[in-house]
Structures are given as structure tokens and as C-alpha cells.
Amino acid sequence: MASLRNADIHLRTYIKQHSLPEIYEALLCGLSVMCPENPLQFLEQKIKEMLDKGHDALLWDAFIEEAKKPKVKAMAGSYLEYLFGRDEDQLVSPELLKKAYSFYINNLQKLYFGAWIEYCSMRKARKQELNLKLQVAENHHTHTLLQSIVRLWDNWAKYRKQQQSVAANKIQKVFNDAFVKKMLKAWHAETQDSKKKREYFERLERGDMDDYGNFNSSPLKEGEDDVSQLPLKAVLKIFSFVDLIDLARSAQVCRSWKIISQNSSLWSSIDFSSVRHHIQDKFVVNTLRKCRLYVIRLNFRSCSSLHWPTFKGISECKNLQDLNLSECLNLNDESTRIICEGCPALLYLNISHTDVTNATLRIVSRCLLNLQFLSLAYCRKFTDKGLQYLGSGKGCHKLIYLDLSGCTQISVDGFTFLAAGCNSLQHLKINDMFTLTDKCIIALLEKCPNILSISLLGSPHLSDVAFKVLAQGRKLAKIRIEGNNRITDSSIKSISKCCPNLNHIYVADCQKITDISLRAISVLKNITILNVADCIRINDPGVRQVLEGPSGTKIQELNLTNCIRVSDLSLLRIAQKCHNLTYLSLRYCENFTDSGIELLGNMTSLISIDLCGTNITDQGLAALGAHSKIKELSVSECFGISDIGIQKFCQQSRDLEQLDISHCLQVTNNTVKTVAFCCKLLTSVNIAGCPKVTDLSIQYLSGVCSYLHVLDISGCVNLSDRTLKCLRKGCRQLRVLRMLYCKSITKAAAVKMESKLQLVQYNNEDPPLWFGYDRHGNLLHGASQLEETEVAEENTHTFVPNGSAESL
């Protein structure tokens, strides 16, 4: 219905005067609420009542019964007033109603949404609480289950531990029984061995054994030998120590040994030098032809009998990496050329003491592109031009080790050429170069910054200038200097300051070195080898500073030979600080006494000690062997030592391997008897200059010391040909025998001995005066004060297995 708000003013006035909106409102409300069955009749009846009563103050619920009238009163005008345009004076407009409705709806939505959020939060909280309770319940269940499992495991573990304890007790009992059996068996074997030795020695002393065999030998057992039953790795390790001749003989023992001896690992490294006096070109060529595919290392040192066929055979070993041709007299440039062209994989080449020339160095630099180690020591026929070839060629750029010892023909230009191409050098050896000057060393070191070790023995013309250049900007780890009277403490200070990684220091026979140098060395942290032999200005304070420094506990080798000012105070520091010391040399240190030597007896790490020319007596020697594990002992020229001291030492040091008691004039057969009885592992014995020793002593040694390799009986004037007979039968592993000034040994017996050994030195002259006794063994007056004199040795011969003799 359209609104009458815009109708004619008269019509609107009429409607207002006759209250038409109120009438319509009352009638409509009555119809809506009362809902009569006959609406027309209801309207007619109500209109008549309105005419009778009038329509003034007519309310909207006038036609509604009292029972059905609503209790809420109307707050605003009716919509009819709005239709008839009578709402101008009303306070509530439709816009306000919309706002009110919107406000009401918004509040109602906020109320419901807030209630919904609260409900959701409550549900979430309940869910979280439920999850928490479930988690607590689950944890409780897990804990309870773990407790149950741990309880069961604990019971099982206790049971297993009990079972293991019972088993361990049974195993320990079995082990103890087996150990006791083995101990008793070993004790029984040792007892039987000692009994046999005593019987053997008694028969020797009675003279009942003129011709004897090996007293402890036993017949071979039947069946397979023990060596073949060992694991292959162990058998190959054993056979690797066998030389070529013995290896060939081993192949003829049995079939299993033949298979073992033909294993390729035994032929990858072949040492021909050990049999150099027995081999010829044909043998070498046949050997190389069989193993040329897998041979890696060949050693022909001192093989002077080899010629062109051998060098041709070497060139066919394409995988060869290590070749030693030192002292091969027949090696020339042409031989070197064919070897270098045929073996391009060479990494190590030693051609020292040969007649190679510049042509060889040119071939080496052109063909051996991977060469890393090269020795040209004592090769006098190449010149500076050869070093120029070596430095400018394609090869030798990877060279890290070079030995030029004794090459006195090299000048400053040669070292300059060498440094230009071989700038990767790390290890340099230039010994016995009396022509070496500071300029030579400076020219070489300027372009070789990577030098790690250098050896300059016998170079007397080098001064502090060269050594200071050597120290600058380098990481030296090893330095060896000997026989230089120009080097001073300032050089050692510079080297110690610039080279903190120095661990090997050899400064021998340098007369200007004092305690200042040792004070500089004491700050180094990694010293393992220290040699200051013949530095006579060194005193106890200098030694103390080195030993109390950071390297004191790391020193493994210490040489104080002829440091005449060092005393027992240094030995006290050595015993206190040097817990890793294995080698100690105190030769000719006259200020040491038994009190200082006794301190060394508690050093369990000490393996080798040299006390030659000291004032040690039997008391000090006995104390030295009390707790130590010494394997090498040298007490030569110690006139205070007698049979008693050596016997006490040997009884305590049964692992002794090398013994030097030469020129101890009081040594007798009883001493050698004790040595042989107690020290069965001896490999080297020196009894030179002992006039009281007789053939009986050699019988003791040859009957027991089956591992003896080196024996020196020079000056033992009471030894006869019987000695050599005993050595041939008893000492099967003997390699070197020295018997100078043995007047009772005939030349025929010495020549017969040469076929069995690698080196035999013999003459039958009278002993020199400095030995202290005459040709009959009678001590000379004041023998202990005699000084060493020059002795004519033109008739002294050196016998070697090939029958050649050299003048000593």
C-alpha cells in the first residue's frame, strides 16, 4: 500500500479529524486477535458499537476481549499512522527502528557467539583435561610395565651373572691348571737346557769334547714340518728374511716349501747385495726374467761382478720403482740409459760410488719424470753441466731427496743450476764436502724453501752465515753437522728460534758449541734425538736445561760422547726426566762414577748404553743391570771392570743381544762362560784385546749362542785354529769375523773360513802397543796409561767370500 504522506492536504486533514487510522487499527487488531467465524458480521457489530459510543480515545485493543489482550503495551505508533502520514510527531522513526533492530540483533549475535565460544572453550578444556588424564594414565601404565620388565631383566641378569661367575671360575681354574702345566713344562725345559749346558761346559773344561756337534740339536720329526703348518702370512714373513741363495735351497726341501718360495710377494723385493759374491749375470738375468712383472725393488749394492746382460734385464722390469746400483763398478752411461728408458716408473735411484757422467744426469732428467729419491754420492765424474741438465729437464721436478755427499767437483754454479729446477727438495745430504762454502749453500737454499732435513757432515768451511740462511723461513725437522769449528752458538740460536718443529739435532765435533746452544735448544718441544758428541765445552748446566725443557720426556737418543765436563749431575737429570730414553752414549766421559751409573739402572726404557772409556767398576755395572732391560752394552776400555761385574750384569740381563767388552784386560774364560750361559740371544760379541781369553771361551759361545752374527776376537793372542773349527760347527749364522793380531791362527785356517762368511778380517802380526800387552799376552808396564799410536798395517788382509783381500 502506498503511503498517503504526499496526498492532498484536505484529504489528510479529513483522515485525521475522523480518526480513520485508529478505527482501522482497532478493527484490524480485533480481527487478528479474536479471529471471528464471520468477519463481516464482527465488523458490522463493532462499527455499530463504535457509532453508539463514539470513537474518541479509541485504542487499538478496544475490540479485543480482556482475556486475550496482550500484557505488553505498544511503545510506538502503528504502521497505519505511517501509511496515513500521521507519524511526523512520533519520536521513533523507521530509521531508529532499524538501528534499534540492528543493535538488538548485534547484541543477540554477540550473546550467542560469546556463549558458543565459551562452550567451545569449555569443550576444548575438557578435551585437554581428558588428554592429560589419558597421558598420565599412559605414563603410569608404561612406568608400571617398565618396572615389571626391569624387575624381570634384573632377575635374569642376576641369574646370568651368577652363571657367568660360575663359568668364569671354571675357565680360570682350567687356565690356571694349563698355565701351571706350561710353566712347569718350560721350567723343566729350562732346567734340562741348563743341565746340558753345565755338562757341556764341564766336558769342555775336562777336555773330553775334542770334536763335538750341536749339543742341543734334536732329530727331525717325521711327517709335515712345523713351518708348513703355520698360516701363509706367517710363513711368508719368515721366508722374507731369507736371502736368495737360501731361498733357492729352500725350494729343494719339499713340495710345500717350493710353493711357498715361489710366492710373488717374496720376489717383489730382491736383495742381490746379500749374495753379491756368489752371483753372476746369468743367475740375475734368469731371476729377473721370471719375476719381472711384479718386482718393485732391486738392490745391487756392491755387485761389482755384473755387466751389460744384468743391466739389460733390469730394463725389462717395467714396474720397477726402487733401484740401488751403488758401488756397481761396471755401471756406465749406456747402462744407465737403457735402464732409465725401460723403467719409467722409478721413484728411487741410487747410483752412488759409480763412474756416471753428465750424460747419465741428462737421461735421468729426461726419462724419469716421477723420480723422488736420487743419490749421486761420491760420483766424481759429472760436472756442473750435469746438474744443469738435471735442473732444466722435464724430470726431477718432483725430486724430494738428493744425496751429493763427496761430490767435491761441484761449484757454486752447479748448486745454482740445481736449485733452479729442483725447488721441491725436502731432504738434502751433502756430507764429506770439504770444498763446500757458504755461497754454495746460499745459492741452493734461495730457491728451495721446503727443506725439512739437511746433513752437512764433514763440511768445515761453512760459517754462521750459511746456517742463518738455512734457518730463515723453513720448517726444519732434522739437522746434522759434524767437524765444523766455525759454527758458533749464534747459528744454533737462530735455528732453534726459526725452526720450532726441529726433532733431530746432530751437532758433533763442533768445538765452539757451548751451553748457550743447549739453552737455545731447550725451548724446542719435539726433540727426540740429540747428539752433541765431542763438544767439549758443554757442562752440566747446559744438559740440565735441555732435560728440564718441554722435550726432556720425549728424548729417545742422547749422545754425550767425550763431553768431558759432564758429571753425575747430568745422569741424575737423565734418570729423573728422560722416561722414554732408549739409547745413551757416555763414551770417554771421565767424570762419571758408579754413583751416577747406578741411577741409570732404574730406567726401564733404556735399551742401548755405551760406557766405553769411563771409570765404571763392577759395582756400577752390577747396579746397571738390576732393573733395566738393556739389549746393547758397550764397556770397552773400562779397566775397572772384571769378571765379577760382567757376570753379575749378565745374570740380570738375559735379553742382551750385543756386548762389547773389548780391551778389558781382566776378562777371562769365566766371563765368557757366564755370558754364554746367561745371554743366549747374543747376535754381536766383541772381545778384542782380551789376552786372557782362550779357545775354551769360543767353545762356550759357539755351543750356546746359535744366533751370533758378528764376532770380533782381534788381539786374542791365545786363540788357535781350534777356535775357527768351533765357530764353523756351532755358529751357523755367523756373518762377520774379525781376528786381527791373532798370531796363533794360521792363514790357511782363515782362508778356509772365508767361504762360510760374508766378511773375514785377519792378520797374524803382533798386537800394537796401545793394546797394553805383548804377543804372548803379558801386560806391559803402565798399560792403562798408553796412548794410541800409529801402527803399520800393510800386511793386514780382509777376506771376503769371493776370495778377494783388501788392505786395512
PDB file of N, CA, C and O in Angstrom, residues 729-751:
ATOM      1  N   LYS A 729     131.274 -75.124  13.280  1.00  0.00           N
ATOM      2  CA  LYS A 729     130.306 -76.143  13.670  1.00  0.00           C
ATOM      3  C   LYS A 729     129.173 -75.588  14.520  1.00  0.00           C
ATOM      4  O   LYS A 729     128.040 -76.054  14.437  1.00  0.00           O
ATOM      5  N   GLY A 730     129.463 -74.603  15.346  1.00  0.00           N
ATOM      6  CA  GLY A 730     128.446 -74.124  16.281  1.00  0.00           C
ATOM      7  C   GLY A 730     127.706 -72.879  15.839  1.00  0.00           C
ATOM      8  O   GLY A 730     126.490 -72.784  16.010  1.00  0.00           O
ATOM      9  N   CYS A 731     128.389 -71.910  15.255  1.00  0.00           N
ATOM     10  CA  CYS A 731     127.773 -70.625  14.899  1.00  0.00           C
ATOM     11  C   CYS A 731     127.432 -70.637  13.421  1.00  0.00           C
ATOM     12  O   CYS A 731     128.174 -70.079  12.583  1.00  0.00           O
ATOM     13  N   ARG A 732     126.314 -71.244  13.089  1.00  0.00           N
ATOM     14  CA  ARG A 732     125.922 -71.385  11.682  1.00  0.00           C
ATOM     15  C   ARG A 732     125.452 -70.061  11.077  1.00  0.00           C
ATOM     16  O   ARG A 732     125.426 -69.921   9.850  1.00  0.00           O
ATOM     17  N   GLN A 733     125.047 -69.102  11.908  1.00  0.00           N
ATOM     18  CA  GLN A 733     124.548 -67.826  11.388  1.00  0.00           C
ATOM     19  C   GLN A 733     125.601 -66.722  11.415  1.00  0.00           C
ATOM     20  O   GLN A 733     125.288 -65.557  11.179  1.00  0.00           O
ATOM     21  N   LEU A 734     126.835 -67.070  11.716  1.00  0.00           N
ATOM     22  CA  LEU A 734     127.898 -66.070  11.775  1.00  0.00           C
ATOM     23  C   LEU A 734     128.130 -65.463  10.391  1.00  0.00           C
ATOM     24  O   LEU A 734     128.238 -66.174   9.388  1.00  0.00           O
ATOM     25  N   ARG A 735     128.182 -64.131  10.329  1.00  0.00           N
ATOM     26  CA  ARG A 735     128.374 -63.423   9.070  1.00  0.00           C
ATOM     27  C   ARG A 735     129.710 -62.669   9.008  1.00  0.00           C
ATOM     28  O   ARG A 735     130.332 -62.595   7.959  1.00  0.00           O
ATOM     29  N   VAL A 736     130.124 -62.073  10.117  1.00  0.00           N
ATOM     30  CA  VAL A 736     131.315 -61.229  10.141  1.00  0.00           C
ATOM     31  C   VAL A 736     132.239 -61.730  11.249  1.00  0.00           C
ATOM     32  O   VAL A 736     131.801 -61.919  12.392  1.00  0.00           O
ATOM     33  N   LEU A 737     133.518 -61.924  10.896  1.00  0.00           N
ATOM     34  CA  LEU A 737     134.517 -62.376  11.865  1.00  0.00           C
ATOM     35  C   LEU A 737     135.774 -61.536  11.708  1.00  0.00           C
ATOM     36  O   LEU A 737     136.364 -61.462  10.627  1.00  0.00           O
ATOM     37  N   ARG A 738     136.166 -60.902  12.797  1.00  0.00           N
ATOM     38  CA  ARG A 738     137.393 -60.093  12.798  1.00  0.00           C
ATOM     39  C   ARG A 738     138.395 -60.753  13.739  1.00  0.00           C
ATOM     40  O   ARG A 738     138.096 -60.963  14.917  1.00  0.00           O
ATOM     41  N   MET A 739     139.574 -61.069  13.227  1.00  0.00           N
ATOM     42  CA  MET A 739     140.623 -61.728  14.023  1.00  0.00           C
ATOM     43  C   MET A 739     141.984 -61.158  13.651  1.00  0.00           C
ATOM     44  O   MET A 739     142.876 -61.874  13.173  1.00  0.00           O
ATOM     45  N   LEU A 740     142.130 -59.872  13.861  1.00  0.00           N
ATOM     46  CA  LEU A 740     143.403 -59.198  13.635  1.00  0.00           C
ATOM     47  C   LEU A 740     144.340 -59.475  14.810  1.00  0.00           C
ATOM     48  O   LEU A 740     143.885 -59.635  15.957  1.00  0.00           O
ATOM     49  N   TYR A 741     145.638 -59.512  14.507  1.00  0.00           N
ATOM     50  CA  TYR A 741     146.664 -59.694  15.536  1.00  0.00           C
ATOM     51  C   TYR A 741     146.472 -61.010  16.301  1.00  0.00           C
ATOM     52  O   TYR A 741     146.701 -61.081  17.510  1.00  0.00           O
ATOM     53  N   CYS A 742     146.008 -62.037  15.582  1.00  0.00           N
ATOM     54  CA  CYS A 742     145.875 -63.366  16.182  1.00  0.00           C
ATOM     55  C   CYS A 742     147.016 -64.234  15.640  1.00  0.00           C
ATOM     56  O   CYS A 742     146.889 -64.883  14.593  1.00  0.00           O
ATOM     57  N   LYS A 743     148.138 -64.239  16.358  1.00  0.00           N
ATOM     58  CA  LYS A 743     149.353 -64.869  15.847  1.00  0.00           C
ATOM     59  C   LYS A 743     149.248 -66.387  15.822  1.00  0.00           C
ATOM     60  O   LYS A 743     149.962 -67.064  15.058  1.00  0.00           O
ATOM     61  N   SER A 744     148.349 -66.952  16.650  1.00  0.00           N
ATOM     62  CA  SER A 744     148.256 -68.414  16.737  1.00  0.00           C
ATOM     63  C   SER A 744     147.290 -69.001  15.723  1.00  0.00           C
ATOM     64  O   SER A 744     147.147 -70.220  15.636  1.00  0.00           O
ATOM     65  N   ILE A 745     146.569 -68.160  15.003  1.00  0.00           N
ATOM     66  CA  ILE A 745     145.652 -68.632  13.960  1.00  0.00           C
ATOM     67  C   ILE A 745     146.384 -68.560  12.628  1.00  0.00           C
ATOM     68  O   ILE A 745     146.920 -67.508  12.247  1.00  0.00           O
ATOM     69  N   THR A 746     146.409 -69.657  11.919  1.00  0.00           N
ATOM     70  CA  THR A 746     147.144 -69.717  10.661  1.00  0.00           C
ATOM     71  C   THR A 746     146.326 -69.100   9.528  1.00  0.00           C
ATOM     72  O   THR A 746     145.091 -69.013   9.591  1.00  0.00           O
ATOM     73  N   LYS A 747     147.034 -68.691   8.508  1.00  0.00           N
ATOM     74  CA  LYS A 747     146.374 -68.092   7.346  1.00  0.00           C
ATOM     75  C   LYS A 747     145.531 -69.130   6.608  1.00  0.00           C
ATOM     76  O   LYS A 747     144.460 -68.810   6.065  1.00  0.00           O
ATOM     77  N   ALA A 748     145.972 -70.375   6.584  1.00  0.00           N
ATOM     78  CA  ALA A 748     145.210 -71.432   5.909  1.00  0.00           C
ATOM     79  C   ALA A 748     143.839 -71.615   6.557  1.00  0.00           C
ATOM     80  O   ALA A 748     142.831 -71.787   5.866  1.00  0.00           O
ATOM     81  N   ALA A 749     143.805 -71.574   7.893  1.00  0.00           N
ATOM     82  CA  ALA A 749     142.520 -71.708   8.593  1.00  0.00           C
ATOM     83  C   ALA A 749     141.620 -70.510   8.316  1.00  0.00           C
ATOM     84  O   ALA A 749     140.406 -70.646   8.160  1.00  0.00           O
ATOM     85  N   ALA A 750     142.216 -69.307   8.227  1.00  0.00           N
ATOM     86  CA  ALA A 750     141.429 -68.109   7.937  1.00  0.00           C
ATOM     87  C   ALA A 750     140.861 -68.161   6.529  1.00  0.00           C
ATOM     88  O   ALA A 750     139.704 -67.780   6.289  1.00  0.00           O
ATOM     89  N   VAL A 751     141.664 -68.631   5.568  1.00  0.00           N
ATOM     90  CA  VAL A 751     141.181 -68.740   4.191  1.00  0.00           C
ATOM     91  C   VAL A 751     140.059 -69.764   4.100  1.00  0.00           C
ATOM     92  O   VAL A 751     139.085 -69.582   3.364  1.00  0.00           O
TER      93      VAL A 751
END
